[in-house]
Structures are given as C-alpha cells and as structure tokens.
Amino acid sequence: MKSTARLEERFATSHLLNTSRHAFSTVASVSIRMKLTYYDIRGVFGILPTPATSDASEWSTKNSVNLPEVEKLVRLMVDAKVDLIATTGTFGECATLTREELVSLVECVVQTNSRSRPVFAGVTTLNTRDTIALARQLIEVGADGLFVGRPMWLAMDDDAIVRYYEDIARAMPGVPLVVYDNPVAFKGKISPAAYLRLAKIPEVVASKHTGGPQLLADLDAVGDRIRILPLATAWLDAAQAFPDRAIAAWSGSVACAPKFNMALAHAILMKDWTRAKALSDEANWAEAAMFANGDLAAFMDYSIQIGHLRFKSAGLIDPGPPRPPYLFLPDTYRDGAIECGRRWKGLENRTAARAA
C-alpha cells in the first residue's frame, strides 16, 4: 500500500521510546499518549457479525462482505448509542475472511461510524508478525483500537501470552488493545498471574472474558488497570460484586437487539438492581434457546453457523450464508438458533415501543 512507508516510519520512530526488549520502562510508558485508556471503556462493547453476500459459501467468491448490510448494521449501532464497536471476533468470522475482505470491512465500519464512537478492529492470526502487519493496516484505515486474540495452533503458556501482547504493544505504541480471552478458541484460559503481568502493559486496556468461575477472581486481580468485560448476560453479578470496576460488558447480541442491550447497560450503570435483574433474566432467557441441551462447549463448535441463523431470525440485518469451511450445522442446533433470534426480536420490539 502507498501508505506503508509512512506507517513503517512512524512505528520505527515510536519504537525508540522502548529501551528494553523484554520489559516496559516507566519512562517509555508515560511518554506515549494513549488514544483510549481503561477509563474510556464503559458501557456496551458491541461485537458485530460480518454480513455475507449470497455467494459467500463458495470457495471461489472473491469478495464475500455485503458492505451495504455492514453500513446498515453500523447505523443501527450508532442509532442505539452502543458505546463501543468491535469487529471480527469468532462470529464476526475473522477466521473465514481474506485479508482484503477484513480490511474492506473495517474501512466500511470506520467510514459509516464517522468517529461517533470508538471502533476496535478484530485482528487474530496464527503468528505475531502477521497480526502486527494486519493491525497496522487496520489502524491506518481508521480503527481506534484492536481486538486481539492469540495464535491457536499450539497452546501458549503465561510467558508466551505475555510476550505476545508485549510485542504487539511495542509494535503499536499508544494503540489500545482489547485482549480476547476465550479458553475454547485459544486452547486455554489466561491465568490471574498472566493478567497481572498484562496489566503492566499500558496498551492493554480491556479483556473480553467468557465468564465462568474465574470472572470475579480476574476482576479482583487486575484492579483498575484492565477493564474485564463479562458477557452482557453475566454482567449483573459482576457489577454487583465490583460496582466501580464492572462498568462495561461485551455483547454479541447487539446485532439482534441493540436497544435492549443499551437498556440493560443503563440499568446496571445506574445501579438500578431491580430493573437490571429483570432485564438480565430476559437476556439469559433469549440466549438459552441457542444452547442445545445447555451444552456451551458444543455450541462453540458451531457458533458461526448458529450466529447466522439467529441474526437472520432477529430481523435487523440480512447476515447472508456462512463462509467456508464453517458451513454445516446439525439439525439439533437449528431450531434453537432461530428461536434465539425470535426471542431477541420480541425483546427489541418491546424496548423500542417503550421508548416511543
């Protein structure tokens, strides 16, 4: 790209701020101006699907991103006042998009959003160098921060995880990073000890957490240095335990019910626990439909395909078909995915009616 030389020069200059290869110095940390910090991560971190063209299931398709539907989706987020936007996680299909498609998607999101709220571009590859190269390209097209999973071919221990995020932070000084902590996808949970070390990296401002018994322990471990983001359906318990820390959560259901998600966020942030409990119970009821026999692990094996069905059933966007190789879904999941979308549609319609 014609901008690559400028970008390389800027990052090469920035590297001079770091004097140690394996540790962050205090002087280097304070000399970098962060675009966003821990304190800016508040409210709903809405993770978007990537709408697909009608031929997206074919391996020969050159551009499978339905950009008009992407624009529509982003406008829905802006209209609902979703606080932060993220792209290309699991059901956003970071794993199935070509590099060119991913860049065009993020550029479309950025342009449609028009700086109305921060955009975190999902950037997960199988190695550090590809992640950094793609991350630089996404920041160049206007992303405000990065949503970063780790390589998953082999499991990574604490030292490898910390070094991975240190390297990205050195390569992208001042660019906020949201860690993607998904034990199933990345072959292991980030430990409290690793979180304590990640908390020393100024660029690491938040972590998308999948919840479970470790959620409260991780919230306690990182203190006020990393914003731990529970799933919105688990947000209430975390907020009641840590009302001053658990002030943000991630949601994949924003593409089904953005206004409902914001109503839940408002209740939690206002500490209206009675209202928050009622809305949280409804959100969990809606989500429960897509877990066949309550099996979360099995759901993870088909989350992309399930996502396409529930987003279509919710009716706000046309997600199109899934992309290869994640094309097939056992019948046992199909009805639940469709019912999940229907439930979200009902909750969204009721929320909109109350606001009218």
PDB file of C-alpha atoms in Angstrom, residues 37-39 41 177-179 190 192 194-208 218-229 245-246:
ATOM      1  CA  THR A  37      -7.447   4.163  28.200  1.00  0.00           C
ATOM      2  CA  TYR A  38      -9.039   1.823  30.715  1.00  0.00           C
ATOM      3  CA  TYR A  39     -11.250   4.701  31.860  1.00  0.00           C
ATOM      4  CA  ILE A  41     -14.025   1.538  28.294  1.00  0.00           C
ATOM      5  CA  LEU A 177      -5.658  -3.343  22.853  1.00  0.00           C
ATOM      6  CA  VAL A 178      -8.604  -5.421  24.000  1.00  0.00           C
ATOM      7  CA  VAL A 179      -7.419  -8.932  24.826  1.00  0.00           C
ATOM      8  CA  ILE A 190      -5.438 -16.558  30.724  1.00  0.00           C
ATOM      9  CA  PRO A 192      -4.670 -14.428  37.083  1.00  0.00           C
ATOM     10  CA  ALA A 194      -0.702 -13.607  33.459  1.00  0.00           C
ATOM     11  CA  TYR A 195      -3.380 -10.928  33.838  1.00  0.00           C
ATOM     12  CA  LEU A 196      -1.256  -9.224  36.491  1.00  0.00           C
ATOM     13  CA  ARG A 197       1.627  -9.084  34.024  1.00  0.00           C
ATOM     14  CA  LEU A 198      -0.597  -7.924  31.154  1.00  0.00           C
ATOM     15  CA  ALA A 199      -1.846  -5.134  33.422  1.00  0.00           C
ATOM     16  CA  LYS A 200       1.649  -3.630  33.304  1.00  0.00           C
ATOM     17  CA  ILE A 201       1.334  -3.046  29.549  1.00  0.00           C
ATOM     18  CA  PRO A 202      -0.233   0.407  29.088  1.00  0.00           C
ATOM     19  CA  GLU A 203      -1.743  -0.502  25.718  1.00  0.00           C
ATOM     20  CA  VAL A 204      -3.780  -3.373  27.200  1.00  0.00           C
ATOM     21  CA  VAL A 205      -6.929  -1.560  28.315  1.00  0.00           C
ATOM     22  CA  ALA A 206      -9.523  -4.347  28.475  1.00  0.00           C
ATOM     23  CA  SER A 207     -10.179  -8.043  28.074  1.00  0.00           C
ATOM     24  CA  LYS A 208     -13.195  -9.827  26.589  1.00  0.00           C
ATOM     25  CA  ASP A 218      -9.824 -11.901  37.377  1.00  0.00           C
ATOM     26  CA  LEU A 219     -11.753  -8.708  38.127  1.00  0.00           C
ATOM     27  CA  ASP A 220     -10.176  -8.699  41.567  1.00  0.00           C
ATOM     28  CA  ALA A 221      -6.684  -9.489  40.262  1.00  0.00           C
ATOM     29  CA  VAL A 222      -6.331  -6.687  37.715  1.00  0.00           C
ATOM     30  CA  GLY A 223      -7.833  -3.910  39.827  1.00  0.00           C
ATOM     31  CA  ASP A 224      -8.131  -0.632  37.947  1.00  0.00           C
ATOM     32  CA  ARG A 225      -5.627  -1.459  35.201  1.00  0.00           C
ATOM     33  CA  ILE A 226      -7.553  -3.692  32.778  1.00  0.00           C
ATOM     34  CA  ARG A 227     -11.290  -3.436  32.184  1.00  0.00           C
ATOM     35  CA  ILE A 228     -12.528  -7.019  32.394  1.00  0.00           C
ATOM     36  CA  LEU A 229     -15.541  -7.350  30.096  1.00  0.00           C
ATOM     37  CA  ARG A 245     -14.927  -1.820  38.054  1.00  0.00           C
ATOM     38  CA  ALA A 246     -17.506  -3.884  36.154  1.00  0.00           C
TER      39      ALA A 246
END
